[in-house]
CSV table of C-alpha atoms in Angstrom, one decimal:
chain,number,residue,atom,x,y,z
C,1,UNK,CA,-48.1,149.0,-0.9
C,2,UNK,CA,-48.4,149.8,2.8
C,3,UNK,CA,-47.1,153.3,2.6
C,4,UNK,CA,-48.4,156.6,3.9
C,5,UNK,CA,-46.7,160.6,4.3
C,6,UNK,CA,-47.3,161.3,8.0
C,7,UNK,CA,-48.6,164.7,7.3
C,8,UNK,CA,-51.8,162.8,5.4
C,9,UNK,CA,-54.5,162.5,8.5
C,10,UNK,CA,-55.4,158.4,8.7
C,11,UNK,CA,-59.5,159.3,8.8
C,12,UNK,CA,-59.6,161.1,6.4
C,13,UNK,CA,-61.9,160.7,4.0
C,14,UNK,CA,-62.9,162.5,1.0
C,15,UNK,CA,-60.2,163.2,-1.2
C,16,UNK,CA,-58.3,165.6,-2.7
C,17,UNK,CA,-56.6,163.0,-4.8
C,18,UNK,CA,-57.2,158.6,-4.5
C,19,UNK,CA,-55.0,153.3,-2.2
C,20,UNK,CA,-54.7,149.7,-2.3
C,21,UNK,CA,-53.5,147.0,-0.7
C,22,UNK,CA,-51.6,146.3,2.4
C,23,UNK,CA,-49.4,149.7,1.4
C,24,UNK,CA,-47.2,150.9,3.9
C,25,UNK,CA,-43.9,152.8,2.3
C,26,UNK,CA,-43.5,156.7,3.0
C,27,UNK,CA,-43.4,157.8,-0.5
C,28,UNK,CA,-40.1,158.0,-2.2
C,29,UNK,CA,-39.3,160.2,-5.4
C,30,UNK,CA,-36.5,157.8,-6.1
C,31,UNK,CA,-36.8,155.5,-9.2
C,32,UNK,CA,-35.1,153.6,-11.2
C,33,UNK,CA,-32.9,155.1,-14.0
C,34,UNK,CA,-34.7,156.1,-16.9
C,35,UNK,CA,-34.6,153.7,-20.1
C,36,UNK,CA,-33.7,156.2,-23.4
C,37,UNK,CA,-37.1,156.9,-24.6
C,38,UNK,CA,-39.0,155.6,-27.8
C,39,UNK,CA,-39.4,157.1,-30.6
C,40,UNK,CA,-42.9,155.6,-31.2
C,41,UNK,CA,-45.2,158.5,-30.6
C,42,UNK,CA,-45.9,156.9,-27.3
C,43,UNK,CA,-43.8,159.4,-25.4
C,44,UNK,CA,-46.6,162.1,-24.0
C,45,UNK,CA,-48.2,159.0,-22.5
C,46,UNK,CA,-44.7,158.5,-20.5
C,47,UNK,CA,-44.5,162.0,-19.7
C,48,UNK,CA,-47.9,162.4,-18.5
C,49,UNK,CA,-47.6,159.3,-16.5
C,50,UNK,CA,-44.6,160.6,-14.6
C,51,UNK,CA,-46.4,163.6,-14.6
C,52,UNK,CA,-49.2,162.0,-13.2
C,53,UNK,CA,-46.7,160.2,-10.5
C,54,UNK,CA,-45.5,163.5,-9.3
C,55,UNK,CA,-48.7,164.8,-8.3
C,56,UNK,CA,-49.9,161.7,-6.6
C,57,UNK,CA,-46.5,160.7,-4.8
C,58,UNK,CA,-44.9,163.9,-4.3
C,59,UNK,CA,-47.4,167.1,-4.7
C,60,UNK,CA,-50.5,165.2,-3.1
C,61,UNK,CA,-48.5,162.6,-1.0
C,62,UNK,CA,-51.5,160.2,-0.8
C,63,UNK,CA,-51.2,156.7,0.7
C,64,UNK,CA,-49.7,154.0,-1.5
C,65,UNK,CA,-52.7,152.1,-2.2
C,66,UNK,CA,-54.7,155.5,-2.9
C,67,UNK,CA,-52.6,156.5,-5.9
C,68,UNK,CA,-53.8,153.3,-7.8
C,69,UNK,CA,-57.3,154.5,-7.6
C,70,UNK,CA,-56.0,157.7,-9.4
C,71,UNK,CA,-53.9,156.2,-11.5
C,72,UNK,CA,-56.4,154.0,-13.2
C,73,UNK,CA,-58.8,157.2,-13.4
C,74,UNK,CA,-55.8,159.4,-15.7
C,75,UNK,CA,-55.5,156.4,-17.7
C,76,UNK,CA,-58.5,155.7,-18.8
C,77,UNK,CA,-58.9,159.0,-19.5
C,78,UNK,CA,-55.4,159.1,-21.6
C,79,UNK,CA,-56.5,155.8,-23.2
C,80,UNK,CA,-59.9,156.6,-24.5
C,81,UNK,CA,-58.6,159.9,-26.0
C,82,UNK,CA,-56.1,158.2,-28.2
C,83,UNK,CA,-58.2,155.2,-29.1
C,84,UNK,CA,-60.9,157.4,-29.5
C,85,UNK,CA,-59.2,158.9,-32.3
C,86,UNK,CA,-56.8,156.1,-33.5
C,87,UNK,CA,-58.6,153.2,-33.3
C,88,UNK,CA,-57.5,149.2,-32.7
C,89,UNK,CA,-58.8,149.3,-29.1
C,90,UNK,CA,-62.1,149.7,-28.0
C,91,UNK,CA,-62.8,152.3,-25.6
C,92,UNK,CA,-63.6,152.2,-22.0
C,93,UNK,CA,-67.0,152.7,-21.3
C,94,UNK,CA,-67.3,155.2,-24.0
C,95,UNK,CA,-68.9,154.6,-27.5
C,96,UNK,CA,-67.6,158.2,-28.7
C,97,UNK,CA,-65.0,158.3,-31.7
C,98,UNK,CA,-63.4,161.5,-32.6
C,99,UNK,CA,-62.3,163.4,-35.3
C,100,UNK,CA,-59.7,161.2,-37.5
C,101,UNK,CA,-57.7,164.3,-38.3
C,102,UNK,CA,-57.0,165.6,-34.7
C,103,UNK,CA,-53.9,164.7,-32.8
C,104,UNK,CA,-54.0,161.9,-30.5
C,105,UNK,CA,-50.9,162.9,-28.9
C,106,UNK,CA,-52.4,166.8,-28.0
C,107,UNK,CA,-55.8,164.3,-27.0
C,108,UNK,CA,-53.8,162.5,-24.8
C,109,UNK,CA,-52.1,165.3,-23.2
C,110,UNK,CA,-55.2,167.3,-22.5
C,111,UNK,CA,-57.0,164.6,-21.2
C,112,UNK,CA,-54.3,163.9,-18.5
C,113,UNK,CA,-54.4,167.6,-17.4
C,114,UNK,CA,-57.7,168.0,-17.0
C,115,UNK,CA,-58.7,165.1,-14.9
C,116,UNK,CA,-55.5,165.8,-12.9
C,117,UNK,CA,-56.9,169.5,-12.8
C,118,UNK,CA,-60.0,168.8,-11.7
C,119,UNK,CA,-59.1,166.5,-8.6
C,120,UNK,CA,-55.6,167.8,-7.6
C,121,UNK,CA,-56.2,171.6,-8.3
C,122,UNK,CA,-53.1,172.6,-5.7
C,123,UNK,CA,-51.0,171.3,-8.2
C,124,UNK,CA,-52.6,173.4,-11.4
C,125,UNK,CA,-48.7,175.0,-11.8
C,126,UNK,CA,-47.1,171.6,-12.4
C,127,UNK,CA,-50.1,170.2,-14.7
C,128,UNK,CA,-50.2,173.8,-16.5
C,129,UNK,CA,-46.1,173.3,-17.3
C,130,UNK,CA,-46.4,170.0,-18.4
C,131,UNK,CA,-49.3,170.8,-20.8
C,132,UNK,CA,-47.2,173.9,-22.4
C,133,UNK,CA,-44.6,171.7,-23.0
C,134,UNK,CA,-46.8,168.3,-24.7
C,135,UNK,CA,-48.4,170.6,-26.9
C,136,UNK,CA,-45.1,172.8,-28.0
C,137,UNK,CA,-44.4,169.3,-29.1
C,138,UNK,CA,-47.3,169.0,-31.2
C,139,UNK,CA,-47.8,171.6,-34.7
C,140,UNK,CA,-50.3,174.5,-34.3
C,141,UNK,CA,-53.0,174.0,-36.4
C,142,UNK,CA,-56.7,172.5,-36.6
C,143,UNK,CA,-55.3,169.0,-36.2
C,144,UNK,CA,-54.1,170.0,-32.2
C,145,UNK,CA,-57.0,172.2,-32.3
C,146,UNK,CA,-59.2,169.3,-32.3
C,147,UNK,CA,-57.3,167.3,-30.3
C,148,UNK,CA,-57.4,169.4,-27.4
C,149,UNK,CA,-60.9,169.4,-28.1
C,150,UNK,CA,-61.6,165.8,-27.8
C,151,UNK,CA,-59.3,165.2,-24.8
C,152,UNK,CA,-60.9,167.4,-23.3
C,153,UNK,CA,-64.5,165.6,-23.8
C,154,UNK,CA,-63.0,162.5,-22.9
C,155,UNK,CA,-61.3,163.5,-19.5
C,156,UNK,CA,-65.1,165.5,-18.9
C,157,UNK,CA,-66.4,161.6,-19.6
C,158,UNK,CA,-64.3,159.7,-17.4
C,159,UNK,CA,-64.9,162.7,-14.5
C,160,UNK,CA,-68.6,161.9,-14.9
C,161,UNK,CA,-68.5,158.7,-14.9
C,162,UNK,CA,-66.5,158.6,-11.4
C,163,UNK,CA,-68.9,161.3,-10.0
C,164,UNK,CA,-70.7,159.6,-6.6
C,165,UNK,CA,-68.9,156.2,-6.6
C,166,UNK,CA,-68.6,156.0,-2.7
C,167,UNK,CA,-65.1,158.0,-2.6
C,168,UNK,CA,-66.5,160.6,-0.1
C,169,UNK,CA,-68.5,157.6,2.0
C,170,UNK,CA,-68.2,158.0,5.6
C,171,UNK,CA,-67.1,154.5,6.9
C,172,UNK,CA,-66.2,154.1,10.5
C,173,UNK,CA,-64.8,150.9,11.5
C,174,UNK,CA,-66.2,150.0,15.2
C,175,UNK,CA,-65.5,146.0,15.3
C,176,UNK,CA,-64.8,145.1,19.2
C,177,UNK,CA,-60.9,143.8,19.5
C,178,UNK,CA,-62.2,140.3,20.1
C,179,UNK,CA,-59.6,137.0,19.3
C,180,UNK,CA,-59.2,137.5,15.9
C,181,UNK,CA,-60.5,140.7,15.2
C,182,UNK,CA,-58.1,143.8,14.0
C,183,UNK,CA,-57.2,146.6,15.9
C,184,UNK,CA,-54.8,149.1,15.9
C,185,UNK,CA,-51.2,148.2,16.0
C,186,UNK,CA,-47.8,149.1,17.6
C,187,UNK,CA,-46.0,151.2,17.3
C,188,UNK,CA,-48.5,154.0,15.5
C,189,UNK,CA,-51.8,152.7,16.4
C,190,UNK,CA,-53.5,154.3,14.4
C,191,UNK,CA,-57.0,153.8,13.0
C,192,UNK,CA,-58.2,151.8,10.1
C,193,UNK,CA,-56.6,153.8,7.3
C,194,UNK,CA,-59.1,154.3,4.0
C,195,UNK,CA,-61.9,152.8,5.1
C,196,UNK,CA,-64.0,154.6,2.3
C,197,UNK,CA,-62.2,151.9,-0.3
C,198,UNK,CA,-64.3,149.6,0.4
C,199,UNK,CA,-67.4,152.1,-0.3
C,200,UNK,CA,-66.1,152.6,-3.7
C,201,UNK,CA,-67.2,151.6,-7.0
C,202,UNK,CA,-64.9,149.8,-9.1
C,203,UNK,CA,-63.6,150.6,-12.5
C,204,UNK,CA,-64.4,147.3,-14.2
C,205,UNK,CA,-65.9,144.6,-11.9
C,206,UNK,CA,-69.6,145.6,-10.9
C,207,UNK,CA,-69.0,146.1,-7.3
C,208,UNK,CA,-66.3,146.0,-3.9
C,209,UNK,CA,-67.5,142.9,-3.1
C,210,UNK,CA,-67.8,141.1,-6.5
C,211,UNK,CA,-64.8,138.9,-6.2
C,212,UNK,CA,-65.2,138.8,-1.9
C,213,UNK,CA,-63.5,135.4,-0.8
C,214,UNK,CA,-64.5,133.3,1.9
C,215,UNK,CA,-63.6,133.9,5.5
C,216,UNK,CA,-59.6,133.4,6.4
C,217,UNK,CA,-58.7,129.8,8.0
C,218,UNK,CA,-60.3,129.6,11.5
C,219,UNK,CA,-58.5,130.4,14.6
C,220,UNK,CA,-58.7,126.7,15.8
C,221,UNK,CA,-57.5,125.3,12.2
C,222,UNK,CA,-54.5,124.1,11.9
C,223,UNK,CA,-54.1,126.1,8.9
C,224,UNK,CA,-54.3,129.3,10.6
C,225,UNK,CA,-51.6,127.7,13.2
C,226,UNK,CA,-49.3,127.2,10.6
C,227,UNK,CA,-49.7,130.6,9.4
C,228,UNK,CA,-48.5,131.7,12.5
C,229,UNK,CA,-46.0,129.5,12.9
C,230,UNK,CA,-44.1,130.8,9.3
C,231,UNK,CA,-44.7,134.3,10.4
C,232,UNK,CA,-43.1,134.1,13.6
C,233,UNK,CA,-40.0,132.3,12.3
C,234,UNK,CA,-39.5,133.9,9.2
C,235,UNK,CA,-41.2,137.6,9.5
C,236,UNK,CA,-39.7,138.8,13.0
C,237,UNK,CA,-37.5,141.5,13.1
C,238,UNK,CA,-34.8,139.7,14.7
C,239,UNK,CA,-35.3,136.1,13.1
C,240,UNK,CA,-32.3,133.6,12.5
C,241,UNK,CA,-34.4,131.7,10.4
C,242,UNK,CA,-34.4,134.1,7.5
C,243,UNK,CA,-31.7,134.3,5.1
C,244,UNK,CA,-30.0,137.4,3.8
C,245,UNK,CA,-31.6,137.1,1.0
C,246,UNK,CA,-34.9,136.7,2.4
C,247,UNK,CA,-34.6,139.6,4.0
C,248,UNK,CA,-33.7,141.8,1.1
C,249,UNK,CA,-36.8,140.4,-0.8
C,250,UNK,CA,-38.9,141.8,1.7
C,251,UNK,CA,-37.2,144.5,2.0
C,252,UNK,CA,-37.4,145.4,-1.9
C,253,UNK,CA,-41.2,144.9,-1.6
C,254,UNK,CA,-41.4,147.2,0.9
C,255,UNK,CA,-41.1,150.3,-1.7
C,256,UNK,CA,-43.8,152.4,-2.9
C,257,UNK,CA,-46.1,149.9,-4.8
C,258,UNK,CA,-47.6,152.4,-7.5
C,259,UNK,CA,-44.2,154.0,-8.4
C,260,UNK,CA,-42.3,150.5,-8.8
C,261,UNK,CA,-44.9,149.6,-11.2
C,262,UNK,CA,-45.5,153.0,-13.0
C,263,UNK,CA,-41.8,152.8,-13.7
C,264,UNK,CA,-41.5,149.6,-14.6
C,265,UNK,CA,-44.5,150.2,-17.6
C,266,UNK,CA,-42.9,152.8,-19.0
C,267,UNK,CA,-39.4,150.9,-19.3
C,268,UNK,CA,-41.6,147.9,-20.6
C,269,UNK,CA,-43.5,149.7,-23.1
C,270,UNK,CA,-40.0,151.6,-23.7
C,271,UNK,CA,-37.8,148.5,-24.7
C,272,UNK,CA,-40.6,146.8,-26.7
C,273,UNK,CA,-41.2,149.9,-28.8
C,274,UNK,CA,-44.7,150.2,-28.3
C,275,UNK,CA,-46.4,152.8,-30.7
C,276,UNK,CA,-49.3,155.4,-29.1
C,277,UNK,CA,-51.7,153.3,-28.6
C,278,UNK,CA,-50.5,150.4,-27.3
C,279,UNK,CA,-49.2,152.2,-24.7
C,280,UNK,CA,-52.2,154.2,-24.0
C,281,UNK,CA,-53.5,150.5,-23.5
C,282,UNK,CA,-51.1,149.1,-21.1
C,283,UNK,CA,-51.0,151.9,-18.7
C,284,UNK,CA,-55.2,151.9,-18.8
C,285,UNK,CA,-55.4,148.0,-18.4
C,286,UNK,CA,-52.7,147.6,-15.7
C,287,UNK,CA,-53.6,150.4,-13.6
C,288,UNK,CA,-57.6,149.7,-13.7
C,289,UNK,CA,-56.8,146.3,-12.9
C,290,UNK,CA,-54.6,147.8,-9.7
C,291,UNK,CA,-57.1,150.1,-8.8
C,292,UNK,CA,-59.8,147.3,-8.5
C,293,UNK,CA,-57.4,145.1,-6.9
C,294,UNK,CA,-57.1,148.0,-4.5
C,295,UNK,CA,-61.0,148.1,-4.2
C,296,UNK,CA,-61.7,144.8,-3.8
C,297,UNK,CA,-58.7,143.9,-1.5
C,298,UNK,CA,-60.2,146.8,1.0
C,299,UNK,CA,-63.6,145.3,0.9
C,300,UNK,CA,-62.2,142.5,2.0
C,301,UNK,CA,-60.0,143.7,4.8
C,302,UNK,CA,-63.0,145.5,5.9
C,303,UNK,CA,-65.4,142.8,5.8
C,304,UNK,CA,-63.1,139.9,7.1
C,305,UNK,CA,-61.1,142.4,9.7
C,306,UNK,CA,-58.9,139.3,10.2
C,307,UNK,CA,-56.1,140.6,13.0
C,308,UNK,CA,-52.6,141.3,11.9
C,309,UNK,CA,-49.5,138.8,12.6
C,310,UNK,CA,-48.1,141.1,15.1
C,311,UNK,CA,-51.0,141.3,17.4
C,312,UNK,CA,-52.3,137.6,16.8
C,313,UNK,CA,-48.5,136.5,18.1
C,314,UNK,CA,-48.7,138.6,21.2
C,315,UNK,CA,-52.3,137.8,22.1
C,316,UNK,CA,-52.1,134.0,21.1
C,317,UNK,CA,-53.2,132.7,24.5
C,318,UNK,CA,-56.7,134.3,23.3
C,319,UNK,CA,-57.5,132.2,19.9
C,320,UNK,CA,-58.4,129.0,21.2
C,321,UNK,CA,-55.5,127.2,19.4
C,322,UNK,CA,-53.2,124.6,21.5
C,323,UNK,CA,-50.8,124.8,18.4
C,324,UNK,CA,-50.1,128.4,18.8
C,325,UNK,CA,-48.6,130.0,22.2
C,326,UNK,CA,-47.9,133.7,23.3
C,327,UNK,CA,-44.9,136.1,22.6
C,328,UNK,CA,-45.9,139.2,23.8
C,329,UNK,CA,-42.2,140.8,22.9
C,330,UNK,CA,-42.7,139.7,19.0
C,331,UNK,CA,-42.3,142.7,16.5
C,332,UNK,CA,-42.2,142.2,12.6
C,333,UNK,CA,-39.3,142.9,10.5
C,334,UNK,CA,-41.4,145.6,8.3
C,335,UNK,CA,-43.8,148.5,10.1
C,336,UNK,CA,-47.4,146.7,10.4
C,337,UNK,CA,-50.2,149.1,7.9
C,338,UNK,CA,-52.8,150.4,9.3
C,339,UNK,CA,-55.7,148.0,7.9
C,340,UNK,CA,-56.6,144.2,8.7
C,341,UNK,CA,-54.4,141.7,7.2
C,342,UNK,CA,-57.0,139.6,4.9
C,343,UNK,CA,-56.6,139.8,2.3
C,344,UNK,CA,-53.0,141.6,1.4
C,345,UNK,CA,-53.8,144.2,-1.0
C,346,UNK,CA,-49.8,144.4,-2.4
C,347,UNK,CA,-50.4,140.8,-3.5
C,348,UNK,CA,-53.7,141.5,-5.1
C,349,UNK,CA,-52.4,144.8,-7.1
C,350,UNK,CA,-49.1,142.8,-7.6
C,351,UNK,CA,-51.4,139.7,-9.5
C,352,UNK,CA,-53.2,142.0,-11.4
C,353,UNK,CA,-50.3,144.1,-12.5
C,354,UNK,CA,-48.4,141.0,-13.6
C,355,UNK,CA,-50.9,139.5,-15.2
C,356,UNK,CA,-51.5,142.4,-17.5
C,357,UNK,CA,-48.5,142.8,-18.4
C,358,UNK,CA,-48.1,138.9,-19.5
C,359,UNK,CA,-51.3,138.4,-21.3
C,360,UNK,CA,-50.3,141.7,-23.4
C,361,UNK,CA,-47.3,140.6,-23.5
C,362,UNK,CA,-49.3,137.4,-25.9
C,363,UNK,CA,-51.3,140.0,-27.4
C,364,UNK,CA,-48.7,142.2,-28.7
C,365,UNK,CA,-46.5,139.5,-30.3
C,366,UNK,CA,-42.7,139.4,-30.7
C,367,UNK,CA,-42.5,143.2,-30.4
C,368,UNK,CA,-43.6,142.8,-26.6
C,369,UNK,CA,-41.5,139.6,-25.9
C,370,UNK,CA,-39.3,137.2,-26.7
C,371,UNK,CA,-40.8,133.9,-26.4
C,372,UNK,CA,-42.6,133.0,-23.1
C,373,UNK,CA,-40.4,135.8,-21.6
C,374,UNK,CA,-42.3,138.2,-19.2
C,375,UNK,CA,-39.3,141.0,-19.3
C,376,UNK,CA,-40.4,142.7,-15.7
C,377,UNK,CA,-37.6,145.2,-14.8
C,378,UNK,CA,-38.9,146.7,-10.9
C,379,UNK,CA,-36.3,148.4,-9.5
C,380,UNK,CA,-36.1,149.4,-5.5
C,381,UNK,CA,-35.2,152.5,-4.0
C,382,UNK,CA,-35.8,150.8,-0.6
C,383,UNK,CA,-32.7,148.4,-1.0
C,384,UNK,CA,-31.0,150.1,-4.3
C,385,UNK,CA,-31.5,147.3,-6.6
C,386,UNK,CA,-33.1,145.7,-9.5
C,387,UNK,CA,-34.7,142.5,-10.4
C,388,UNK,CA,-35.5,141.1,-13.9
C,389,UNK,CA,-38.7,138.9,-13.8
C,390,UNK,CA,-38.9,136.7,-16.7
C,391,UNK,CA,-42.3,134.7,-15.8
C,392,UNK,CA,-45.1,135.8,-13.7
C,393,UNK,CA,-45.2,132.7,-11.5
C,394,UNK,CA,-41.8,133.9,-10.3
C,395,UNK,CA,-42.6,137.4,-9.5
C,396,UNK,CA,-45.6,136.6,-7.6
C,397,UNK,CA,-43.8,133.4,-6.0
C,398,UNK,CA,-41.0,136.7,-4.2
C,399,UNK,CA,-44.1,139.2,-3.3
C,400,UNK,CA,-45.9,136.4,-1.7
C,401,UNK,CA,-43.1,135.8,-0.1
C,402,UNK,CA,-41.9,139.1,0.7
C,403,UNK,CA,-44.7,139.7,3.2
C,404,UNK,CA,-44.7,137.0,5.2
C,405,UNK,CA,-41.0,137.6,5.6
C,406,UNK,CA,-41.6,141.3,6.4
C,407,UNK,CA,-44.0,139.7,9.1
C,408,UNK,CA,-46.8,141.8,7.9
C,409,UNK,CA,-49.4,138.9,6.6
C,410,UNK,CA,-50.1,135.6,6.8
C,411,UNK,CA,-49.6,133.2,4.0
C,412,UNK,CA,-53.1,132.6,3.5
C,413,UNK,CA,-53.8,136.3,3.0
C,414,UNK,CA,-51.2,136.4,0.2
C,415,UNK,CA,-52.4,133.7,-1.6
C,416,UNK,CA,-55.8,134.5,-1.6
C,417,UNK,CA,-55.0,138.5,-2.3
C,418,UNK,CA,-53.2,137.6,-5.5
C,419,UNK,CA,-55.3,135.0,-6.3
C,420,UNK,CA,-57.9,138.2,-6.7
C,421,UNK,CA,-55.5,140.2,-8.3
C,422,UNK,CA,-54.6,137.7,-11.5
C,423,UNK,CA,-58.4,137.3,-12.1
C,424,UNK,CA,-58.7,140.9,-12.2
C,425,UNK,CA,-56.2,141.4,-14.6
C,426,UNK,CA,-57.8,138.6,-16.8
C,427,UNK,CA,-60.9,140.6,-16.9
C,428,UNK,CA,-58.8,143.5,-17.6
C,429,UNK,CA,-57.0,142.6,-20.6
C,430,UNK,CA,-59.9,140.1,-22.1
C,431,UNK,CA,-62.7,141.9,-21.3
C,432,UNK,CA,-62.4,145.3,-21.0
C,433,UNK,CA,-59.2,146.5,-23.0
C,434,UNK,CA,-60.0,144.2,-26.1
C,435,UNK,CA,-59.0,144.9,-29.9
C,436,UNK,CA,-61.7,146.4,-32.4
């Protein structure tokens, strides 16, 4: 999730739109192909989601781990609007109910284009387009009458709710490049991108800091040496020791985070015929979760500002370790982000993605699986491919993986980051986004 348009200035900080976690892929409009779509109800959640995409991705063309953030705000939005109306889920944070004769689908719709409208106004002829064309879907009459009615209200709700929660903080990161301390890296060296994420209220935990882990292995530990050690075998750009293979897994988590997964829900939520609201439900549990994982993750890279492999191999005569020495040519197989490296944010928003998606998988019975079978399609436009991910343990086994072999983290920091992320998405899914 380390990705970032170059024409988006790194300090920059209040926004015109919302990132996450160790995100550095120039966003990509390329997706996988599109699964036939369901005839559930569920689609003007699908469309407003790759609606939703466009803006952030394309139109806005925020950092990776930014998008989350907005991702989680549309969907909450989107969700309470149809459960607001439908019922079976209870809303989020929101005790509102609304008419049982309007249409959730115009509810949904409107909902999505006027938080989108209200933070993303340069893209008001997109948003405008998509809204003709949801609610030429819908009959005219009282019911859509009232269901533009109550999206509205609920996207006015959610807007309110987000209004002064630290997204406009001016954070200035000023630690002094001592052993072990971040700094800016080669080739771009540029400044500590988003450092107002870790200013910024969550959308379910209480606070940044709630789930803060402890401080990363010491310099001296052998643990931290044999961090080091993995990362310079396996991550550099011209290692022998990594296998093709290895090299492509990195390589296919090097995409744009947010748009792998926004794609992958929508096939998911496609192939398991999920009606309205169940859908309004995944998108609003998996892409709060993300957007705390985000959160939290940033707190932690801010508070920790653990240095990133590529300078803690070249400066490893300063750490004070006999286990570790010098290489002061080393580079990393992937393009180092622009934020410290504990804890990795793509493994925290990767936990709490997958997590989601498997406890709901439980929740939603044999329409949502087939046995113990997780059913994760993420395609690549990075390396052209796509994987099927049949338990979590698996896909979070590769993205662990996949940044240490990119050479952009150390293990512990993937570990620890997606150790986060799959509590978050507990909380998510039993806690927040509960049935009624």
């Amino acid at each position: 999730m380390d990705a970032r348009p170059p024409s988006r200035t790194l300090g920059r900080t209040l926004l015109t739109g919302l990132t996450g976690l160790a995100l550095a892929a120039v966003p990509c409009t390329a997706t996988a192909t599109a699964a036939p779509e369901p005839t559930t109800g569920a689609e003007v959640v699908l469309d407003w989601n790759r609606t939703a995409e466009a803006v952030l991705n394309q139109d806005a063309k925020l950092y990776s781990a930014e998008q989350f953030v907005w991702h989680g705000f549309v969907s909450a939005a989107v969700y309470n609007a149809v459960v607001g109306i439908e019922g079976h889920f209870k809303p989020y944070k929101w005790r509102v109910r609304g008419p049982h004769d309007a249409s959730p689908e115009a509810a949904a719709a409107t909902a999505a284009h006027r938080v989108l409208s209200t933070y993303f106004p340069a893209s008001k002829s997109r948003l405008d387009t998509a809204l003709h064309e949801s609610l030429a879907k819908i009959p005219d009459g009282p019911a859509e009458d009232r269901g533009v009615t109550f999206g509205e209200r609920a996207a006015r709700h959610l807007v309110r709710l987000r209004a002064h929660d630290g997204r406009d903080a001016k954070v200035t990161y000023d630690r002094p490049p001592t052993a072990g301390v971040w700094r800016p890296t080669p080739p771009a060296n540029a400044e500590f991108a988003l450092p107002w994420l870790t200013r910024t209220r969550p959308l379910l935990l209480d606070s940044p800091g709630q789930l803060l882990p402890e401080p990363p292995p010491a310099l001296t530990s052998r643990q931290y040496a044999a961090d080091v050690a993995e990362v310079r075998a396996l991550g550099g750009k011209d290692s022998t020791a990594r296998t093709a293979r290895q090299t492509e897994t990195a390589r296919f988590f090097a995409d744009v985070l947010p748009v792998q997964f926004q794609t992958a829900y929508r096939g998911w939520a496609t192939r398991h015929g999920l009606d309205l609201a169940e859908t309004a439900l995944l998108f609003a549990a998996a892409n709060t979760a993300t957007a705390d994982a985000t959160i939290s993750a940033w707190h932690a890279k801010y508070t920790h500002a653990q240095w990133r492999p590529i300078t803690a191999i070249r400066l490893a005569g300063t750490d004070g370790n006999p286990a570790t020495e010098p290489d002061p040519d080393w580079e990393p197989l992937l393009r180092t982000p622009a934020y410290p490296d504990y804890v990795s944010g793509h493994c925290a928003v990767d936990g709490a993605a997958v997590t989601v998606l498997d406890l709901l998988g439980d929740r939603l019975g044999d329409r949502a699986r087939d046995g113990d079978d997780l059913d994760l399609r993420i395609a690549s436009a990075v390396t052209g491919t796509t994987r099927t991910y049949h338990s979590a343990a698996d896909f979070n086994r590769d993205v662990r993986d996949a940044r240490v072999l990119g050479g952009v983290h150390f293990r512990t920091s993937d570990d620890v980051g997606n150790r986060m992320g799959r509590h978050i998405g507990h909380l998510s899914v039993e806690r927040h986004f509960t049935p009624v």
